[in-house]
PDB file of C-alpha atoms and ligand atoms in Angstrom:
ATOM      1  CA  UNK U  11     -74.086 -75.470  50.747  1.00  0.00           C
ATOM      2  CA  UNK U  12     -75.012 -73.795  54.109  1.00  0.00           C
ATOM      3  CA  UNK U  13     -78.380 -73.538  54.103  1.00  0.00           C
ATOM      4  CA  UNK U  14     -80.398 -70.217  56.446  1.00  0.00           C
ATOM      5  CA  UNK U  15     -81.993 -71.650  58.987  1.00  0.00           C
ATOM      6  CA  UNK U  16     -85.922 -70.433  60.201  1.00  0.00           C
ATOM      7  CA  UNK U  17     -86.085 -68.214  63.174  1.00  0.00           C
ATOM      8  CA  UNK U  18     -88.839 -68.667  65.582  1.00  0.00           C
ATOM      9  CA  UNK U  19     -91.898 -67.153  64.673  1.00  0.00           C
ATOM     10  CA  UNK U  20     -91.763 -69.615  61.263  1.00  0.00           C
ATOM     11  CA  UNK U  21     -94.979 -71.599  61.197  1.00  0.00           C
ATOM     12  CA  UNK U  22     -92.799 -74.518  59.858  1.00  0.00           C
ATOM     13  CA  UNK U  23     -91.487 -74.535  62.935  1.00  0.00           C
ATOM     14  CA  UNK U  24     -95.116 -75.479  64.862  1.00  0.00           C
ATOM     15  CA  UNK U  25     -95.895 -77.987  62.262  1.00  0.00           C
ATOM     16  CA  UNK U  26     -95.881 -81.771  62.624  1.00  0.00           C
ATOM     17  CA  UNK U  27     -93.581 -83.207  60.156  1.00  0.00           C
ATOM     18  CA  UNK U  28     -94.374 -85.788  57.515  1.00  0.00           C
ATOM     19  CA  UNK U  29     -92.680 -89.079  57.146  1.00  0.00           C
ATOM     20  CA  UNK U  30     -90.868 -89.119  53.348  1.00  0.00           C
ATOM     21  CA  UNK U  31     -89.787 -91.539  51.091  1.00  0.00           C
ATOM     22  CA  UNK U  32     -86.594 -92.964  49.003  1.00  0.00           C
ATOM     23  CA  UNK U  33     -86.957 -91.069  46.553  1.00  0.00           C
ATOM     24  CA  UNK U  34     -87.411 -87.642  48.138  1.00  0.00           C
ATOM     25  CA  UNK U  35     -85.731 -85.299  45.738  1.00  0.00           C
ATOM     26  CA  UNK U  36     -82.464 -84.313  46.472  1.00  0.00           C
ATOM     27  CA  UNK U  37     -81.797 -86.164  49.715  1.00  0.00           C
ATOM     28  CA  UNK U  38     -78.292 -87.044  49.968  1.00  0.00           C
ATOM     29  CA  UNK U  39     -77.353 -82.801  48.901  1.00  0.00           C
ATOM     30  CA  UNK U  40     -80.071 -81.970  51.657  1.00  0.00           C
ATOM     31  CA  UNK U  41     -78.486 -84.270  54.293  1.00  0.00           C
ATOM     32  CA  UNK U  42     -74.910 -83.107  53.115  1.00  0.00           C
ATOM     33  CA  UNK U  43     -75.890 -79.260  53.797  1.00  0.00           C
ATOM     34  CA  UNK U  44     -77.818 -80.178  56.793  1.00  0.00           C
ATOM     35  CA  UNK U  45     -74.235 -81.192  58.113  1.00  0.00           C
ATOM     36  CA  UNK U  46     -72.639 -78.225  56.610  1.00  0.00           C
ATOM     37  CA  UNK U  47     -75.015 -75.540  57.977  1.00  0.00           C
ATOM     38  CA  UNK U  48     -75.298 -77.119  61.617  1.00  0.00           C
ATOM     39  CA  UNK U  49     -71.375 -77.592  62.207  1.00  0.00           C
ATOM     40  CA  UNK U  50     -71.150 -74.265  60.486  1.00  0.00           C
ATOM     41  CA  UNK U  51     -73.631 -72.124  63.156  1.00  0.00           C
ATOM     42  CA  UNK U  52     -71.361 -75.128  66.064  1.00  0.00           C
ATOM     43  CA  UNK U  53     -74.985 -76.836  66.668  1.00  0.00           C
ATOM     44  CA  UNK U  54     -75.293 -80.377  68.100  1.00  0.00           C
ATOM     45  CA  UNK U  55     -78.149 -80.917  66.456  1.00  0.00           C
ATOM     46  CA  UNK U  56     -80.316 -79.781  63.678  1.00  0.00           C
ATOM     47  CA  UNK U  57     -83.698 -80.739  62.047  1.00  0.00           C
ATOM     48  CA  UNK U  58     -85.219 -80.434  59.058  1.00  0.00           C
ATOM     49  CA  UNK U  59     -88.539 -77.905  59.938  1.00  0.00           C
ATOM     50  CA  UNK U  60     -85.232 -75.546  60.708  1.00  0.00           C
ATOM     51  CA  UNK U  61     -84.235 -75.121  57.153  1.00  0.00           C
ATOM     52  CA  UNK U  62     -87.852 -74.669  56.601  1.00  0.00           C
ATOM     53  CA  UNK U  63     -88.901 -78.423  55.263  1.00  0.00           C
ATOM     54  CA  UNK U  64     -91.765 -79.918  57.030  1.00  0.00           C
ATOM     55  CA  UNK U  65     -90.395 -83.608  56.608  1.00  0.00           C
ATOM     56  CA  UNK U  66     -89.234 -86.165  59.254  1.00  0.00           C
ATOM     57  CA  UNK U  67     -85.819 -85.828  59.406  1.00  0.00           C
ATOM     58  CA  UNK U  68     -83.131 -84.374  61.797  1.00  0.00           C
ATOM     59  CA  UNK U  69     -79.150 -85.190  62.492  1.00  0.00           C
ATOM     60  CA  UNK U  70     -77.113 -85.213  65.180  1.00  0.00           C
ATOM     61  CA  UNK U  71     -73.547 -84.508  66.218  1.00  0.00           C
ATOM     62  CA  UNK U  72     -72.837 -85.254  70.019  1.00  0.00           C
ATOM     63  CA  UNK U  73     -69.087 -85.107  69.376  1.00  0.00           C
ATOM     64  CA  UNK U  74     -67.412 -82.464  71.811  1.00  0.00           C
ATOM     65  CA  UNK U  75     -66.107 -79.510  70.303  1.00  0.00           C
ATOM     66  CA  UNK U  76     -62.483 -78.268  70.761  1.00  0.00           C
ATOM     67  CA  UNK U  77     -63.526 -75.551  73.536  1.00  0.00           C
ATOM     68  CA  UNK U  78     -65.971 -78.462  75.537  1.00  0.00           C
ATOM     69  CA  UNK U  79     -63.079 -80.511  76.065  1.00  0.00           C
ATOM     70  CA  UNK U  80     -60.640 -78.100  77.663  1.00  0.00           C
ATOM     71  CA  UNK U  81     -63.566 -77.792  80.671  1.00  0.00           C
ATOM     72  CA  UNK U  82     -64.010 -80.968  82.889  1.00  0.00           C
ATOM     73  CA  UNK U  83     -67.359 -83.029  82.630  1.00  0.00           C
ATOM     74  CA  UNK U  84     -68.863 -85.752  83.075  1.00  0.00           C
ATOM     75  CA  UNK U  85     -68.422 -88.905  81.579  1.00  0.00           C
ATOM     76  CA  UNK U  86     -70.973 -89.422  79.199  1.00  0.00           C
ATOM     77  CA  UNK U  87     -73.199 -92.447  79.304  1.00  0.00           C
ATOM     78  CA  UNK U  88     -72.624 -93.608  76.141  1.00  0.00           C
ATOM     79  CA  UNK U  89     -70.181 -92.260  73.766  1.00  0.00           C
ATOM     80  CA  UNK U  90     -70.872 -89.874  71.018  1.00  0.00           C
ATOM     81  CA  UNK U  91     -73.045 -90.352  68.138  1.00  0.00           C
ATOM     82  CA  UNK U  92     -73.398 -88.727  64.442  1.00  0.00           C
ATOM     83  CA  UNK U  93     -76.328 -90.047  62.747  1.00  0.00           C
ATOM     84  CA  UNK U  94     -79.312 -89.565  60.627  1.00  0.00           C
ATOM     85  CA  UNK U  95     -82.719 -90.048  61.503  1.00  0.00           C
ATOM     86  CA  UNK U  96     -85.511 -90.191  59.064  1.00  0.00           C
ATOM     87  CA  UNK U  97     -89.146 -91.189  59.812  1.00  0.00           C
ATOM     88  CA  UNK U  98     -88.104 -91.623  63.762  1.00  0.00           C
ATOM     89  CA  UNK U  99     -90.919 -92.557  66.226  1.00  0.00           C
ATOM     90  CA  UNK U 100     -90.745 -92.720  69.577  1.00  0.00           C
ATOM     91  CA  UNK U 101     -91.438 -96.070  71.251  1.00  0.00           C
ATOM     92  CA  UNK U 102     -91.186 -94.271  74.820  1.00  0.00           C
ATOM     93  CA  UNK U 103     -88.979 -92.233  77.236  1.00  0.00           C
ATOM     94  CA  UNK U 104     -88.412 -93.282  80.560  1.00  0.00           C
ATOM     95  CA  UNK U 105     -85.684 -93.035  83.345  1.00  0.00           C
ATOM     96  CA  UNK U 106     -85.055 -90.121  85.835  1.00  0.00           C
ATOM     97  CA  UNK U 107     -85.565 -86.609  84.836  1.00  0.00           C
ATOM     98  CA  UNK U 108     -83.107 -84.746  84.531  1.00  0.00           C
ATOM     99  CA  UNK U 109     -82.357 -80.724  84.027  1.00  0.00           C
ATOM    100  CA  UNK U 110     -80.302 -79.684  81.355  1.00  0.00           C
ATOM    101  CA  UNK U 111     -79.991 -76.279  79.573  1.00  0.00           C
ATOM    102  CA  UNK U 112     -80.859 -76.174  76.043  1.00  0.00           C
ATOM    103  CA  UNK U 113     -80.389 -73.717  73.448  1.00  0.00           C
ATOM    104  CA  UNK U 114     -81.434 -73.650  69.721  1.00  0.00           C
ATOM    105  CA  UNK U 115     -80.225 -72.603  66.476  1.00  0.00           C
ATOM    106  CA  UNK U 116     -83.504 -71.335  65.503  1.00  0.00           C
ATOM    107  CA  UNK U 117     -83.803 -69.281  69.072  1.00  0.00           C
ATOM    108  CA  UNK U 118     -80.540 -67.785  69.193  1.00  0.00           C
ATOM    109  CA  UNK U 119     -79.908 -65.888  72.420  1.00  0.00           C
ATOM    110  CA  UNK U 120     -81.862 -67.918  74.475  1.00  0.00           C
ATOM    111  CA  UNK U 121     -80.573 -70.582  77.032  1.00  0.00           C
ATOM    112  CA  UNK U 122     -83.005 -72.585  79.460  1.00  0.00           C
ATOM    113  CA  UNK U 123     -83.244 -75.447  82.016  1.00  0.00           C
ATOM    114  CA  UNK U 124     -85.985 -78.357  80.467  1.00  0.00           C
ATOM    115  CA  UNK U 125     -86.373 -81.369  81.959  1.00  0.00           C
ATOM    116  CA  UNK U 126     -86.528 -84.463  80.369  1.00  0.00           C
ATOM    117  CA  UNK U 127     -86.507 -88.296  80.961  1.00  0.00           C
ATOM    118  CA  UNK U 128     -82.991 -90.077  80.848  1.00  0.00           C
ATOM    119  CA  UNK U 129     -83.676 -92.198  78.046  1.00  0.00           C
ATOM    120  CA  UNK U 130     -85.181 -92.475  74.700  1.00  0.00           C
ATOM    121  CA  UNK U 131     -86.258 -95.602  72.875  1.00  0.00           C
ATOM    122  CA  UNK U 132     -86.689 -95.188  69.133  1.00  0.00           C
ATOM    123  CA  UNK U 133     -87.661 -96.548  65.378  1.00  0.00           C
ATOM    124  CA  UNK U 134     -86.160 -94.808  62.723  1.00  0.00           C
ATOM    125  CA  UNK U 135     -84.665 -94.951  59.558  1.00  0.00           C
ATOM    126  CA  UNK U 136     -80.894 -94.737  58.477  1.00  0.00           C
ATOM    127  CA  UNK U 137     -79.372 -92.887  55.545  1.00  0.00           C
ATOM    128  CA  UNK U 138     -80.023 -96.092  53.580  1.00  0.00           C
ATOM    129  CA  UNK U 139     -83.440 -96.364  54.485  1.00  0.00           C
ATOM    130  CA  UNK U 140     -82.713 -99.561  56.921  1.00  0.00           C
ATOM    131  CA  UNK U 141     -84.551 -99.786  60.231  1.00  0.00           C
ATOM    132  CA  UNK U 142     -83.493 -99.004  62.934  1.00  0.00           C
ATOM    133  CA  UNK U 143     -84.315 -99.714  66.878  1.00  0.00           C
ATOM    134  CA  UNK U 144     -82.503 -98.341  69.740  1.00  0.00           C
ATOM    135  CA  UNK U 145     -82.382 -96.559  73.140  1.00  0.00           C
ATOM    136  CA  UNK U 146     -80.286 -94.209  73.680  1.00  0.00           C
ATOM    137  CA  UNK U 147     -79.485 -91.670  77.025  1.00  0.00           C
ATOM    138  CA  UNK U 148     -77.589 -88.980  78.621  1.00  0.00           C
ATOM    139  CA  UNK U 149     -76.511 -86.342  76.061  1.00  0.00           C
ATOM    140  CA  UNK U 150     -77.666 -88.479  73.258  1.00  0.00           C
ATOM    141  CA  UNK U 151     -80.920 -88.727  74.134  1.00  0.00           C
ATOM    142  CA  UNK U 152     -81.074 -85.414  75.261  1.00  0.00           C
ATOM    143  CA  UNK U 153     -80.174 -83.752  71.553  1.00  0.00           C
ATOM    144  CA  UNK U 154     -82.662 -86.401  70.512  1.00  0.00           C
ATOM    145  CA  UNK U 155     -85.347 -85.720  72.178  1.00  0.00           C
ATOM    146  CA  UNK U 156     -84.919 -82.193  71.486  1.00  0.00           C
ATOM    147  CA  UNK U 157     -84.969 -82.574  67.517  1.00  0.00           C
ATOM    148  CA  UNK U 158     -87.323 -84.875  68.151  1.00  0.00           C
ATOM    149  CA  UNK U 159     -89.484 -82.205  69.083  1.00  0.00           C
ATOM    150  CA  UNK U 160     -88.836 -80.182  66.406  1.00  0.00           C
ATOM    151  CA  UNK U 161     -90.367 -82.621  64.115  1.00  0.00           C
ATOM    152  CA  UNK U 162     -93.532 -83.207  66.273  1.00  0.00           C
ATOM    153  CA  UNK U 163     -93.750 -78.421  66.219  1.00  0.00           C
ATOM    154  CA  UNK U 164     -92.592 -78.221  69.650  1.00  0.00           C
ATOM    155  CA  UNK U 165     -90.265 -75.476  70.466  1.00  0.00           C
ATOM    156  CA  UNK U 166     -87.851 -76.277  73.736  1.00  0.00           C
ATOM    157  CA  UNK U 167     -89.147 -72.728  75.155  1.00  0.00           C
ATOM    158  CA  UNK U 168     -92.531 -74.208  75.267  1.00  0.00           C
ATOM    159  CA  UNK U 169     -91.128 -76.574  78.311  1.00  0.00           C
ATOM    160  CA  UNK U 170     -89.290 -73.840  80.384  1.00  0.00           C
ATOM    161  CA  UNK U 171     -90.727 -73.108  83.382  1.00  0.00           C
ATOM    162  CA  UNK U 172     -93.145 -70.755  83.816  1.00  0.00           C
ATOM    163  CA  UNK U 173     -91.248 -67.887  85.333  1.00  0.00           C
ATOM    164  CA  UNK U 174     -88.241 -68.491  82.923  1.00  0.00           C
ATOM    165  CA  UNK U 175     -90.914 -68.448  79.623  1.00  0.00           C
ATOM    166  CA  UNK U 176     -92.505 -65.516  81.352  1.00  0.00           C
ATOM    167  CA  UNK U 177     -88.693 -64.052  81.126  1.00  0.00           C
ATOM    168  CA  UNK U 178     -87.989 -64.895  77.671  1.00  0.00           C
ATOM    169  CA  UNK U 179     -91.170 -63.514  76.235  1.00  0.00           C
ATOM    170  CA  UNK U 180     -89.593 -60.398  74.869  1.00  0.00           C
ATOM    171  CA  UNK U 181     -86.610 -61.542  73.425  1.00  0.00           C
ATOM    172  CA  UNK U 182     -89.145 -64.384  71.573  1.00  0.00           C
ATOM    173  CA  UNK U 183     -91.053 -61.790  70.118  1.00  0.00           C
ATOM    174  CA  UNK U 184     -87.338 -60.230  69.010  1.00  0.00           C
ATOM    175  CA  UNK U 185     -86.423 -63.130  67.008  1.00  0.00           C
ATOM    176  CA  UNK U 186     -89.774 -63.359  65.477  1.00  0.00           C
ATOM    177  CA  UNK U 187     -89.263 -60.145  64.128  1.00  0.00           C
ATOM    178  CA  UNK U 188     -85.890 -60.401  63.150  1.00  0.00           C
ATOM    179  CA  UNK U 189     -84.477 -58.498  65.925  1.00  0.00           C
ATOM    180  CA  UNK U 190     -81.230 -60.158  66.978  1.00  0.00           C
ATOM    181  CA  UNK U 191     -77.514 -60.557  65.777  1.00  0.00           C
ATOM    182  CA  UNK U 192     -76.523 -63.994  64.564  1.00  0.00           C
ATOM    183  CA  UNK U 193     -73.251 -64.731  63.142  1.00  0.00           C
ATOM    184  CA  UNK U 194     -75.144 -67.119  60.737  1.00  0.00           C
ATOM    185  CA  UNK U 195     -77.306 -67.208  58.129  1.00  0.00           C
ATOM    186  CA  UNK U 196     -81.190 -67.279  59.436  1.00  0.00           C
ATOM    187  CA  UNK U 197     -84.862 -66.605  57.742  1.00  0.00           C
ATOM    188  CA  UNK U 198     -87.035 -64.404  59.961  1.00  0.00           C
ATOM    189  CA  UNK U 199     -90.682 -64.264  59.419  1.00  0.00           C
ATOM    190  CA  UNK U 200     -90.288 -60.502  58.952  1.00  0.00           C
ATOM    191  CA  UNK U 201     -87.831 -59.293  57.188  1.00  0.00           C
TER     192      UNK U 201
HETATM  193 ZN1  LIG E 325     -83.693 -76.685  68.202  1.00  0.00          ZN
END
């Protein structure tokens, strides 16, 4: 089931997600249309304060899609992951930053450079509820860290740079109120 996913402006959005247990009702469907809805609207990425549940959850898809691989890039570090993370914590970040330019399903429209350490070393839970440890870096990490965010309330506008979230101030308030074409399903604040 493709689930609408929260437009910024939400207050889900800026909340700091709670860890959940085993028996959370409904899991497996929720994780199954969490898939659905993200490879639906072609994100890498998608957690769960974006389909308006303030719980500690989030997946991610780093596969490339059929029009990324037609363009040259870079090698990634490590190859590409599709997992579930429940209950993640952050142990630490740490390499180089780096600049990359990050969009979001729940800020359509909008495209910015953030900067973020190389790597990320986490605790988390699988699908099964097993622990899990690991560190992981270039576009990996970089998704991660972003849904990370999400489930700590932070917004990747919130780390452009000044000018740029200076620049993006109008279209923000836009999306808030409901003001901009998506060709998928979304939940504005007003509307
Ligand atoms: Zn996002």
């Amino acid at each position: 089931m493709i689930l609408p996913i929260y437009a910024f402006g939400q207050p889900v959005l800026k909340k700091v997600a709670e860890d959940i247990t085993p028996d959370y009702p409904g899991l497996q469907e929720l994780i199954e249309n969490m898939w659905e809805t993200m490879h639906l609207a072609e994100g890498v990425g998608l957690a769960a304060p974006q389909i308006g549940l303030p719980i500690r959850l989030f997946v991610v898809d780093t596969h490339p899609k059929e029009d990324d691989k037609k363009e040259k890039k870079e090698e990634p570090k490590q190859p590409p992951i599709r997992k579930i993370f429940i209950n993640a914590r952050k142990i630490e970040e740490n390499g180089k930053e780096w600049t990359f330019e990050e969009g979001c399903l729940s800020i359509p429209d909008i495209r910015g450079d953030v900067d973020r350490p190389e790597r990320i070393h986490l605790r988390y839970l699988d699908e099964n509820f097993q622990q899990q440890e690991e560190v992981f870096d270039g576009l990996n990490a970089r998704v991660i860290q972003h849904e990370y965010d999400h489930i700590e309330g932070i917004l990747f506008t919130e780390r452009l740079k000044p000018i740029k979230k200076q620049l993006v101030k109008r279209k923000l308030d836009k999306i808030r109120k409901g003001e901009v074409k998506v060709d998928y399903k979304m939940k504005f604040l007003r509307k």
